[in-house]
Coordinates of C-alpha atoms and ligand atoms in Angstrom, one line a residue:
X4 CA 3.5 20.3 13.2
X5 CA 2.9 22.3 10.1
X6 CA 5.4 23.4 7.6
X7 CA 5.5 25.0 4.0
X8 CA 8.3 22.9 2.6
X9 CA 8.9 19.2 3.8
X10 CA 12.2 17.6 2.7
X11 CA 12.8 14.2 3.5
X12 CA 16.2 13.4 3.3
X13 CA 19.6 15.3 4.0
X14 CA 21.9 14.2 1.0
X15 CA 22.7 16.2 -1.9
X16 CA 19.2 16.2 -3.2
X17 CA 17.5 17.2 0.0
X18 CA 19.9 19.8 1.0
X19 CA 20.3 21.4 -2.2
X20 CA 16.5 21.9 -2.5
X21 CA 16.3 23.2 1.1
X22 CA 19.2 25.8 0.7
X23 CA 17.6 27.3 -2.5
X24 CA 14.2 27.2 -1.2
X25 CA 15.4 29.1 2.1
X26 CA 17.4 31.7 -0.1
X27 CA 14.4 32.4 -2.2
X28 CA 11.7 32.3 0.4
X29 CA 12.8 33.5 3.5
X30 CA 9.2 33.9 4.9
X31 CA 8.5 30.3 4.4
X32 CA 9.1 27.5 6.9
X33 CA 11.2 24.6 5.7
X34 CA 11.7 21.4 7.3
X35 CA 14.2 18.7 6.7
X36 CA 13.9 15.3 8.2
X37 CA 16.5 12.6 8.3
X38 CA 16.3 9.2 9.8
X39 CA 19.6 9.0 11.6
X40 CA 22.5 11.6 11.5
X41 CA 22.1 14.2 9.0
X42 CA 25.4 13.3 7.2
X43 CA 25.0 9.7 7.1
X44 CA 24.0 9.3 3.4
X45 CA 24.7 7.8 0.1
X46 CA 26.2 11.2 -0.6
X47 CA 28.8 11.1 1.8
X48 CA 30.3 8.1 0.6
X49 CA 30.7 9.0 -3.2
X50 CA 34.3 8.9 -4.2
X51 CA 35.0 9.4 -7.9
X52 CA 33.2 12.7 -8.3
X53 CA 30.8 14.5 -10.2
X54 CA 30.6 14.7 -14.0
X55 CA 30.5 18.2 -15.7
X56 CA 31.7 19.8 -18.9
X57 CA 34.1 22.1 -17.3
X58 CA 37.0 21.8 -20.1
X59 CA 35.4 23.6 -23.0
X60 CA 38.5 23.4 -25.0
X61 CA 38.6 19.4 -25.0
X62 CA 35.1 18.5 -24.0
X63 CA 31.4 19.5 -24.9
X64 CA 27.8 19.1 -24.0
X65 CA 27.2 17.1 -27.0
X66 CA 30.0 14.5 -26.0
X67 CA 28.8 14.2 -22.4
X68 CA 25.1 13.7 -23.8
X69 CA 26.3 10.9 -26.2
X70 CA 28.2 9.2 -23.6
X71 CA 25.3 9.2 -21.2
X72 CA 22.8 7.9 -24.2
X73 CA 25.3 5.2 -24.9
X74 CA 25.2 3.9 -21.3
X75 CA 21.6 4.1 -21.1
X76 CA 21.2 1.7 -23.7
X77 CA 17.9 3.0 -25.6
X78 CA 16.0 4.0 -22.6
X79 CA 17.1 7.3 -21.6
X80 CA 14.8 10.2 -22.0
X81 CA 16.7 12.7 -24.4
X82 CA 15.1 15.9 -23.3
X83 CA 16.3 15.0 -19.8
X84 CA 19.9 13.9 -20.7
X85 CA 20.1 17.4 -22.4
X86 CA 18.6 19.3 -19.5
X87 CA 21.0 17.6 -17.0
X88 CA 24.2 18.1 -19.0
X89 CA 23.5 21.7 -20.0
X90 CA 22.4 22.9 -16.7
X91 CA 24.8 20.6 -14.8
X92 CA 27.8 23.6 -15.0
X93 CA 25.6 26.0 -13.1
X94 CA 24.7 23.9 -10.5
X95 CA 28.4 22.7 -10.0
X96 CA 29.4 26.3 -9.8
X97 CA 26.7 27.0 -7.0
X98 CA 28.0 24.1 -5.1
X99 CA 31.4 25.8 -5.5
X100 CA 30.0 29.1 -4.0
X101 CA 28.5 27.3 -1.3
X102 CA 32.0 26.2 -0.3
X103 CA 32.7 22.8 -2.1
X104 CA 36.3 22.5 -3.0
X105 CA 37.5 20.3 -6.0
X106 CA 41.0 19.6 -6.8
X107 CA 42.8 21.8 -9.0
X108 CA 46.1 21.8 -11.1
X109 CA 48.6 24.2 -10.3
X110 CA 47.6 26.6 -13.1
X111 CA 44.0 26.9 -11.3
X112 CA 42.1 24.5 -13.8
X113 CA 40.1 21.7 -12.3
X114 CA 41.9 18.4 -12.3
X115 CA 39.5 16.2 -14.1
X116 CA 39.2 12.5 -13.8
X117 CA 38.0 9.9 -16.4
X118 CA 35.7 7.0 -15.5
X119 CA 34.2 4.1 -17.4
X120 CA 32.0 5.2 -20.3
X121 CA 33.3 8.7 -20.4
X122 CA 35.0 9.9 -23.8
X123 CA 36.9 12.8 -22.1
X124 CA 38.4 13.7 -18.7
X125 CA 35.3 15.4 -16.9
X126 CA 35.0 14.2 -13.4
X127 CA 35.5 16.9 -11.0
X128 CA 36.7 15.5 -7.5
X129 CA 38.2 16.1 -4.2
X130 CA 40.7 13.5 -3.6
X131 CA 39.0 10.2 -3.2
X132 CA 36.3 11.8 -0.9
X133 CA 34.1 13.9 -3.1
X134 CA 30.7 13.2 -1.3
X135 CA 32.1 13.9 2.0
X136 CA 33.5 17.3 0.9
X137 CA 30.1 18.0 -0.8
X138 CA 28.1 16.9 2.2
X139 CA 30.4 19.0 4.7
X140 CA 29.8 22.2 2.3
X141 CA 25.9 21.9 2.0
X142 CA 25.5 21.1 5.9
X143 CA 27.6 24.1 6.6
X144 CA 25.8 26.4 4.2
X145 CA 22.4 24.9 5.8
X146 CA 23.5 26.0 9.3
X147 CA 23.6 29.4 8.1
X148 CA 20.1 29.5 7.1
X149 CA 17.8 30.2 9.9
X150 CA 14.6 29.4 8.0
X151 CA 15.6 25.8 7.7
X152 CA 15.0 23.3 10.6
X153 CA 17.0 20.2 10.4
X154 CA 15.7 17.3 12.5
X155 CA 17.8 14.1 12.8
X156 CA 16.5 10.8 13.9
X157 CA 13.1 11.3 12.4
X158 CA 12.0 8.2 10.7
X159 CA 9.2 9.0 8.0
X160 CA 6.5 6.1 7.9
X161 CA 4.2 7.0 5.3
X162 CA 3.1 9.5 3.0
X163 CA -0.5 10.9 4.1
X164 CA -2.9 11.1 1.1
X165 CA -6.8 11.0 0.9
X166 CA -6.5 7.4 1.7
X167 CA -6.1 8.5 5.3
X168 CA -9.2 10.6 5.2
X169 CA -11.2 7.4 4.6
X170 CA -11.5 7.8 0.7
X171 CA -10.7 4.6 -1.3
X172 CA -7.4 5.3 -3.1
X173 CA -6.2 3.1 -6.0
X174 CA -3.9 3.2 -9.1
X175 CA -6.7 4.5 -11.2
X176 CA -7.6 7.4 -8.5
X177 CA -6.8 10.6 -10.6
X178 CA -5.5 13.3 -8.4
X179 CA -4.0 11.5 -5.3
X180 CA -2.6 14.3 -3.1
X181 CA 0.0 14.4 -0.6
X182 CA -0.9 16.2 2.6
X183 CA 2.6 15.5 4.6
X184 CA 3.8 12.5 6.4
X185 CA 3.6 10.4 9.6
X186 CA 6.9 10.3 11.4
X187 CA 8.3 8.2 14.0
X188 CA 10.3 10.7 15.9
X189 CA 13.2 8.7 17.6
X190 CA 14.0 11.4 19.9
X191 CA 10.8 11.1 21.8
X192 CA 9.6 7.6 20.5
X193 CA 6.3 9.5 19.4
X194 CA 4.7 9.2 15.9
X195 CA 4.0 12.7 15.0
X196 CA 1.7 14.0 12.2
X197 CA 3.5 16.7 9.8
X198 CA 1.4 18.5 7.5
X199 CA 3.0 20.3 4.5
X200 CA 2.2 22.3 1.3
X201 CA 5.0 20.8 -0.6
X202 CA 6.8 17.7 0.1
X203 CA 10.1 16.5 -1.3
X204 CA 11.1 12.8 -1.3
X205 CA 15.1 12.7 -1.3
X206 CA 15.5 9.4 0.5
X207 CA 18.3 8.0 -1.6
X208 CA 19.0 4.4 -2.7
X209 CA 18.1 0.8 -1.9
X210 CA 21.4 -1.1 -2.1
X211 CA 20.6 -2.5 1.3
X212 CA 18.0 -4.9 -0.5
X213 CA 21.2 -6.9 -1.4
X214 CA 23.8 -8.7 1.0
X215 CA 26.6 -7.0 -0.5
X216 CA 26.3 -3.3 -1.3
X217 CA 28.5 -0.1 -1.4
X218 CA 25.6 1.7 0.3
X219 CA 25.3 2.5 3.9
X220 CA 22.8 1.1 6.2
X221 CA 20.2 4.0 5.6
X222 CA 19.7 3.1 1.9
X223 CA 16.7 1.1 2.3
X224 CA 14.3 2.4 -0.5
X225 CA 12.1 3.8 1.9
X226 CA 10.8 6.7 -0.5
X227 CA 10.1 4.3 -3.3
X228 CA 8.1 1.9 -0.9
X229 CA 6.3 4.8 0.6
X230 CA 5.2 6.0 -2.8
X231 CA 4.2 2.6 -4.2
X232 CA 2.1 2.2 -1.0
X233 CA 0.2 5.4 -1.5
X234 CA -0.5 4.2 -5.4
X235 CA 2.1 6.4 -7.1
X236 CA 4.1 5.5 -10.1
X237 CA 7.3 3.5 -9.8
X238 CA 9.4 3.0 -13.0
X239 CA 12.4 0.8 -14.4
X240 CA 13.3 -1.0 -11.0
X241 CA 15.0 -3.9 -12.5
X242 CA 18.1 -1.6 -13.4
X243 CA 20.2 -2.2 -10.5
X244 CA 23.8 -1.1 -11.0
X245 CA 26.5 -3.3 -9.4
X246 CA 29.7 -1.5 -8.8
X247 CA 32.5 -3.7 -10.4
X248 CA 35.1 -3.0 -7.6
X249 CA 34.0 -3.0 -4.0
X250 CA 36.9 -4.1 -1.8
X251 CA 36.6 -8.0 -0.9
X252 CA 36.8 -8.4 2.7
X253 CA 36.2 -12.2 3.9
X254 CA 33.3 -12.3 6.2
X255 CA 32.3 -8.8 6.0
X256 CA 28.4 -8.0 5.2
X257 CA 26.6 -5.0 4.9
X258 CA 28.4 -2.1 3.5
X259 CA 31.3 -2.9 1.5
X260 CA 34.2 -0.2 1.1
X261 CA 34.4 1.1 -2.7
X262 CA 37.5 1.3 -4.7
X263 CA 36.4 3.9 -7.0
X264 CA 36.4 3.5 -10.8
X265 CA 38.9 6.5 -10.9
X266 CA 41.5 4.0 -10.0
X267 CA 40.9 2.4 -13.3
X268 CA 40.8 5.7 -14.9
X269 CA 44.4 6.4 -13.6
X270 CA 45.6 2.8 -15.0
X271 CA 44.6 0.4 -12.5
X272 CA 44.2 -3.2 -14.3
X273 CA 41.7 -6.0 -13.4
X274 CA 43.4 -9.5 -13.0
X275 CA 41.8 -12.8 -12.4
X276 CA 43.4 -15.1 -9.7
X277 CA 45.6 -16.4 -12.2
X278 CA 47.0 -13.1 -12.8
X279 CA 45.6 -12.7 -16.3
X280 CA 44.4 -9.3 -17.2
X281 CA 41.1 -10.4 -18.5
X282 CA 39.0 -7.4 -19.6
X283 CA 40.7 -7.3 -23.0
X284 CA 38.7 -10.5 -23.7
X285 CA 35.4 -9.0 -23.0
X286 CA 35.5 -5.4 -24.4
X287 CA 38.0 -3.3 -26.5
X288 CA 37.6 -0.4 -23.7
X289 CA 39.0 -3.2 -21.3
X290 CA 39.0 -1.6 -17.8
X291 CA 37.3 1.4 -18.6
X292 CA 34.2 -0.4 -20.3
X293 CA 30.8 0.8 -19.0
X294 CA 30.1 -0.6 -15.6
X295 CA 27.7 -3.2 -16.4
X296 CA 30.1 -5.0 -19.0
X297 CA 33.0 -4.9 -16.2
X298 CA 30.6 -6.0 -13.5
X299 CA 29.5 -9.1 -15.9
X300 CA 33.1 -9.8 -16.8
X301 CA 34.2 -9.9 -13.2
X302 CA 31.2 -12.0 -12.3
X303 CA 32.0 -14.7 -15.2
X304 CA 35.6 -14.8 -14.0
X305 CA 34.6 -15.3 -10.4
X306 CA 32.1 -18.0 -11.5
X307 CA 34.8 -19.8 -14.0
X308 CA 37.5 -19.6 -11.3
X309 CA 35.3 -20.5 -8.5
X310 CA 36.6 -17.6 -6.6
X311 CA 35.0 -14.9 -4.4
X312 CA 36.8 -12.1 -5.9
X313 CA 39.2 -10.8 -8.5
X314 CA 42.2 -8.5 -8.3
X315 CA 42.8 -4.7 -9.0
X316 CA 46.4 -4.5 -9.7
X317 CA 47.8 -1.1 -8.7
X318 CA 51.3 -2.0 -8.2
X319 CA 52.6 0.0 -11.1
X320 CA 50.7 2.9 -10.2
X321 CA 53.5 4.4 -7.8
X322 CA 52.9 5.0 -4.1
X323 CA 53.2 8.8 -4.1
X324 CA 50.8 9.4 -7.1
X325 CA 48.5 7.2 -5.4
X326 CA 48.4 8.6 -2.1
X327 CA 48.1 11.8 -3.6
X328 CA 44.7 11.1 -5.4
X329 CA 43.4 8.1 -3.3
X330 CA 44.5 8.9 0.3
X331 CA 41.5 7.2 1.8
X332 CA 41.8 4.0 -0.3
X333 CA 45.4 3.8 0.5
X334 CA 44.6 4.1 4.3
X335 CA 41.8 1.4 4.0
X336 CA 44.0 -0.9 2.2
X337 CA 46.9 -0.5 4.5
X338 CA 44.5 -0.8 7.7
X339 CA 43.9 -4.5 6.4
X340 CA 47.5 -5.3 5.5
X341 CA 47.3 -4.4 1.8
X342 CA 50.2 -2.5 0.5
X343 CA 49.1 -1.4 -2.8
X344 CA 52.6 -1.4 -4.3
X345 CA 53.3 -4.9 -3.3
X346 CA 49.8 -6.7 -3.2
X347 CA 46.9 -6.4 -5.5
X348 CA 43.5 -5.4 -4.0
X349 CA 40.8 -8.2 -3.8
X350 CA 37.6 -6.8 -5.5
X351 CA 34.2 -8.1 -6.2
X352 CA 30.9 -6.5 -7.6
X353 CA 28.3 -5.0 -5.2
X354 CA 25.0 -3.5 -5.5
X355 CA 25.5 0.2 -5.9
X356 CA 23.0 2.4 -7.5
X357 CA 19.4 2.0 -8.3
X358 CA 18.6 3.7 -11.8
X359 CA 14.9 3.3 -11.5
X360 CA 12.6 4.7 -8.8
X361 CA 9.8 7.2 -8.3
X362 CA 8.6 8.3 -11.8
X363 CA 9.0 12.1 -12.1
X364 CA 8.5 14.7 -15.0
X365 CA 11.0 17.2 -16.1
X366 CA 10.2 19.3 -13.0
X367 CA 10.6 16.5 -10.3
X368 CA 6.9 16.3 -10.2
X369 CA 5.6 12.6 -9.0
X370 CA 2.4 11.1 -10.1
X371 CA 1.0 12.3 -6.6
X372 CA 0.1 16.0 -6.5
X373 CA 2.2 18.3 -4.3
X374 CA 4.9 15.6 -4.0
X375 CA 8.3 15.9 -5.7
X376 CA 11.3 13.4 -5.9
X377 CA 14.9 14.0 -6.8
X378 CA 18.3 12.2 -6.1
X379 CA 18.5 8.5 -6.2
X380 CA 15.0 7.6 -5.3
X381 CA 13.6 9.4 -8.5
X382 CA 13.4 8.1 -12.0
X383 CA 13.8 11.1 -14.0
X384 CA 14.7 9.5 -17.2
X385 CA 18.4 10.4 -17.2
X386 CA 20.0 7.1 -16.7
X387 CA 17.7 4.7 -18.8
X388 CA 18.9 1.2 -18.4
X389 CA 22.4 2.1 -17.0
X390 CA 23.7 5.2 -15.3
X391 CA 27.2 6.8 -16.7
X392 CA 29.6 6.9 -13.7
X393 CA 29.3 10.3 -11.8
X394 CA 26.3 11.4 -13.4
X395 CA 24.0 10.8 -10.1
X396 CA 25.4 13.6 -8.1
X397 CA 24.7 15.7 -11.1
X398 CA 21.5 14.6 -11.6
X399 CA 20.3 15.1 -7.8
X400 CA 21.6 18.7 -8.1
X401 CA 19.9 19.6 -11.5
X402 CA 16.6 18.0 -10.4
X403 CA 16.7 19.4 -6.8
X404 CA 16.9 23.0 -8.5
X405 CA 14.2 22.1 -10.9
X406 CA 11.8 20.8 -8.0
X407 CA 12.6 23.9 -6.3
X408 CA 11.8 26.2 -9.2
X409 CA 8.6 24.4 -9.8
X410 CA 7.2 24.3 -6.4
X411 CA 8.2 28.0 -5.4
X412 CA 5.8 28.9 -8.2
X413 CA 2.9 26.9 -6.9
X414 CA 3.2 27.0 -3.1
X415 CA 1.1 30.1 -2.8
X416 CA -2.1 28.2 -4.2
X417 CA -1.6 25.3 -1.8
X418 CA -3.3 25.0 1.6
X419 CA -2.6 22.8 4.6
X420 CA -5.0 20.3 4.6
X421 CA -7.1 20.1 8.0
X422 CA -8.4 17.4 9.9
X423 CA -5.6 14.7 9.3
X424 CA -6.2 11.9 12.0
X425 CA -3.5 11.0 14.1
X426 CA -1.4 7.5 13.3
X427 CA -3.7 4.7 14.3
X428 CA -1.7 2.4 16.5
X429 CA -4.6 0.3 17.9
X430 CA -4.0 -3.4 18.2
X431 CA -0.4 -3.2 18.2
X432 CA 1.9 -4.4 21.1
X433 CA 5.6 -4.0 21.9
X434 CA 7.8 -6.3 19.6
X435 CA 8.2 -9.8 21.3
X436 CA 11.6 -10.8 19.5
X437 CA 13.9 -9.4 17.0
X438 CA 14.7 -12.7 15.3
X439 CA 11.3 -12.4 13.3
X440 CA 12.8 -9.2 11.8
X441 CA 16.5 -10.1 11.5
X442 CA 16.0 -13.6 9.9
X443 CA 13.7 -12.5 7.3
X444 CA 16.1 -9.6 6.2
X445 CA 18.9 -12.0 6.0
X446 CA 16.7 -14.2 3.7
X447 CA 15.6 -11.5 1.8
X448 CA 19.1 -10.2 1.0
X449 CA 20.4 -13.5 0.2
X450 CA 17.8 -14.4 -2.1
X451 CA 18.2 -11.1 -4.0
X452 CA 21.8 -11.4 -4.3
X453 CA 21.8 -15.2 -5.4
X454 CA 18.6 -14.9 -7.8
X455 CA 18.3 -11.3 -8.8
X456 CA 22.0 -10.3 -9.4
X457 CA 24.2 -9.4 -12.3
X458 CA 23.0 -12.4 -14.2
X459 CA 19.2 -13.4 -14.1
X460 CA 17.1 -16.0 -15.7
X461 CA 13.2 -16.8 -15.3
X462 CA 13.7 -19.8 -13.0
X463 CA 15.6 -17.6 -10.6
X464 CA 13.2 -14.8 -10.6
X465 CA 10.2 -17.4 -10.1
X466 CA 12.2 -18.6 -6.9
X467 CA 12.8 -15.1 -5.8
X468 CA 9.1 -14.0 -6.2
X469 CA 8.0 -17.0 -4.2
X470 CA 10.1 -16.7 -1.4
X471 CA 9.4 -12.9 -1.2
X472 CA 5.5 -13.5 -1.2
X473 CA 6.1 -15.5 2.1
X474 CA 8.4 -12.9 3.5
X475 CA 5.8 -10.3 2.5
X476 CA 2.9 -12.2 4.1
X477 CA 4.8 -12.8 7.5
X478 CA 6.0 -9.3 7.6
X479 CA 2.6 -7.6 7.1
X480 CA 1.2 -10.0 9.7
X481 CA 3.8 -8.7 12.1
X482 CA 3.4 -5.1 11.1
X483 CA -0.4 -5.2 11.8
X484 CA 0.3 -6.7 15.4
X485 CA 3.6 -4.8 16.4
X486 CA 4.3 -1.4 17.4
X487 CA 6.2 0.3 14.6
X488 CA 10.2 0.5 14.6
X489 CA 12.8 1.7 12.1
X490 CA 13.9 -2.3 11.9
X491 CA 10.4 -3.4 11.1
X492 CA 9.4 -0.5 8.6
X493 CA 12.8 -0.9 6.8
X494 CA 12.3 -4.6 6.5
X495 CA 8.7 -3.7 5.2
X496 CA 9.9 -1.3 2.8
X497 CA 13.0 -3.2 1.6
X498 CA 10.9 -6.3 0.7
X499 CA 8.4 -4.0 -1.4
X500 CA 11.5 -2.5 -3.2
X501 CA 12.7 -6.2 -3.5
X502 CA 9.2 -7.3 -5.0
X503 CA 9.2 -4.4 -7.3
X504 CA 12.8 -5.3 -8.7
X505 CA 11.7 -8.7 -9.3
X506 CA 8.4 -7.8 -10.7
X507 CA 10.0 -5.4 -13.2
X508 CA 12.7 -8.0 -14.1
X509 CA 9.9 -10.4 -14.9
X510 CA 8.3 -8.1 -17.2
X511 CA 11.5 -7.4 -19.4
X512 CA 11.9 -10.0 -21.8
X513 CA 15.2 -8.9 -23.3
X514 CA 18.7 -8.0 -21.9
X515 CA 19.2 -4.5 -22.0
X516 CA 21.7 -2.2 -19.9
X517 CA 22.0 -3.5 -16.4
X518 CA 19.3 -6.1 -16.8
X519 CA 20.8 -9.2 -18.3
X520 CA 18.8 -12.6 -18.4
X521 CA 20.0 -15.8 -20.0
X522 CA 16.7 -16.6 -21.1
X523 CA 16.4 -13.5 -23.4
X524 CA 20.0 -12.6 -24.1
X525 CA 19.1 -10.1 -26.9
X526 CA 17.8 -6.6 -27.1
X527 CA 14.1 -6.5 -27.9
X528 CA 13.1 -3.9 -30.7
X529 CA 10.7 -2.7 -28.5
X530 CA 11.9 0.0 -26.5
X531 CA 9.6 0.2 -23.3
X532 CA 9.8 1.5 -19.7
X533 CA 8.8 -0.9 -16.9
X534 CA 5.8 1.3 -15.0
X535 CA 4.3 -0.5 -11.7
Ligands
FAD23 P1 21.2 10.4 0.1 O1 22.4 11.0 -0.1 O2 21.4 8.7 0.1 O3 20.5 10.8 1.1 C1 19.3 10.0 1.5 C2 18.7 10.7 2.7 O4 17.4 10.1 3.2 C3 19.6 10.3 4.2 O5 19.5 11.6 4.9 C4 18.4 9.5 5.0 O6 18.6 9.6 6.3 C5 17.2 10.1 4.5 N1 16.1 9.2 4.7 C6 15.8 7.8 3.9 N2 14.7 7.2 4.3 C7 14.2 8.0 5.2 C8 13.0 8.0 6.2 N3 12.3 6.7 6.1 N4 13.0 8.8 7.0 C9 13.5 10.0 7.0 N5 14.7 10.1 6.3 C10 14.9 9.2 5.6 N6 27.5 9.2 -7.6 C11 28.2 10.1 -8.2 O7 27.8 10.7 -9.1 N7 29.7 10.0 -8.2 C12 30.4 9.4 -7.2 O8 31.6 9.4 -7.2 C13 29.6 8.5 -6.8 N8 30.3 7.5 -5.7 C14 29.4 6.9 -4.9 C15 29.9 6.1 -4.0 C16 29.4 5.2 -3.0 C17 30.2 4.3 -2.1 C18 27.9 5.1 -3.1 C19 27.0 4.4 -2.2 C20 27.3 6.0 -4.0 C21 28.0 6.8 -5.1 N9 27.6 7.5 -5.9 C22 28.1 8.3 -6.6 C23 26.0 7.5 -6.1 C24 25.6 8.9 -5.2 O9 26.3 9.2 -4.0 C25 24.1 8.9 -4.8 O10 23.3 8.3 -5.8 C26 23.7 10.1 -4.2 O11 24.4 10.9 -3.3 C27 22.2 10.1 -3.6 O12 21.9 11.5 -3.1 P2 20.5 11.7 -2.5 O13 20.3 13.0 -2.0 O14 19.4 11.0 -3.4 O15 20.3 10.5 -1.0
SIN24 C1 33.1 5.5 -8.3 O1 33.9 6.4 -7.7 O2 33.5 4.6 -8.7 C2 31.6 5.5 -8.1 C3 31.3 6.8 -9.1 C4 29.7 6.6 -9.3 O3 29.1 5.7 -8.6 O4 29.3 7.4 -10.0

């Protein structure tokens, strides 16, 4: 298959780019690939909302910029912060034009929420299912665009570069170029070659590298691993954000249900198992301190108390009001026997967001030519060492737009590369036993959660790396001899991402933002990014 614009991912970043491109270039072929169903994305699970300066009377761009820079702890790119905050309002208005609905006050103004680290009320939301509403609106708008072909169940295996034409490509090669991708089409079980002029990676996050995460099963860091294999630049992978309040359900592994920070914004109070409201001992902003501080405080309370969770107390918030703002959370709690007016909600931190990723410039260009990245898989410079709540949906839209604006200016100068060879599957046979994959997956998740979590140290990182080395060797061996499957490729990608997280954490000899190590508890005066 040949296409002009190839988009990998159907979350907010991929769909925004596809819509804009289709509207601007009706003569071009636009193809969106997604590895499962089109709406199964991190985007769909977003709860709190999207940050934007919509209330000019009380809020300002300057305040939002300041809050983002404070959260980022010295590592944000000021130019990018400025761009995202100032361009954000226009992008939000476009989303509303495409049909997304945000909650409003009776007078017609937006009902704005507040989350940790924000100095003002500026979070637009749709009840507690903001992401679901955005994904719905985007997919409906996409369906009205005949120029876009959206194909589900197409697992992208690798980016095609000069390497596949027999040239030696390494990190020092100048001008590595992207010619398209190899895809395992799960509808036909065939491996197909798709060549493209422009490719956008919008493959989302990598929370599945950890045992407990708010991310759905698709979040396996495939885009980041593909770019690393293709010798592109990856940045700041040590900054993994743990959300302080995922619902704790004994025995539940995989995706944890999120209790949005907006609940604390509306008055929810964290208590330890002794009933103490402990946050005032950690930060004057108490329950609305930035996420890293709250997550570390909970982690400490759990370790001191020897418990697997703390509590979020919403008993004083009033049932009616709670249901009005958080109907989905209310229903989820009720379904497992928690009445929020009588019981406190058990919560624990869970891996939530990857601040680092594929390094891009201000137009979303990666270090590989004709390859762009946007959304959670990208490292644009907005988040620095810690992301401000509700800034990621905003970043995804602003950068999808910038990728679109830059790529439409260049596409007419790019040709489809001829002579790309088919995928080489020689020497591989059908998988003999899945246990070789599932056991390695379990081991990787466990070691990442236990050794590379909220609090780190040198010894834990060294142990993690030694174990990852072995898993890597075994998995590469399996990969060479086994027919590819999503399970095997995801494992391989997640081990690569885990390696990048540990390696970056080893390089950072300081505690900054989301990276906290007991061996270097202070911030260094040298402010630097980790680029691999
Ligand atoms: P995603 O929406 O994750 O989409 C990724 C896409 O890539 C999917 O379609 C997937 O199938 C596809 N893909 C991946 N790998 C492959 C492959 N190998 N082949 C083919 N396709 C592939 N952010 C906020 O700003 N506000 C919030 O309130 C908020 N709440 C959140 C709540 C939860 C529970 C979670 C998990 C995240 C939340 N976030 C929030 C973060 C935010 O939702 C994500 O960062 C954002 O939605 C990512 O969008 P994306 O387009 O980059 O990727
Ligand atoms: C939440 O609703 O608490 C998540 C918001 C975010 O991750 O930005």
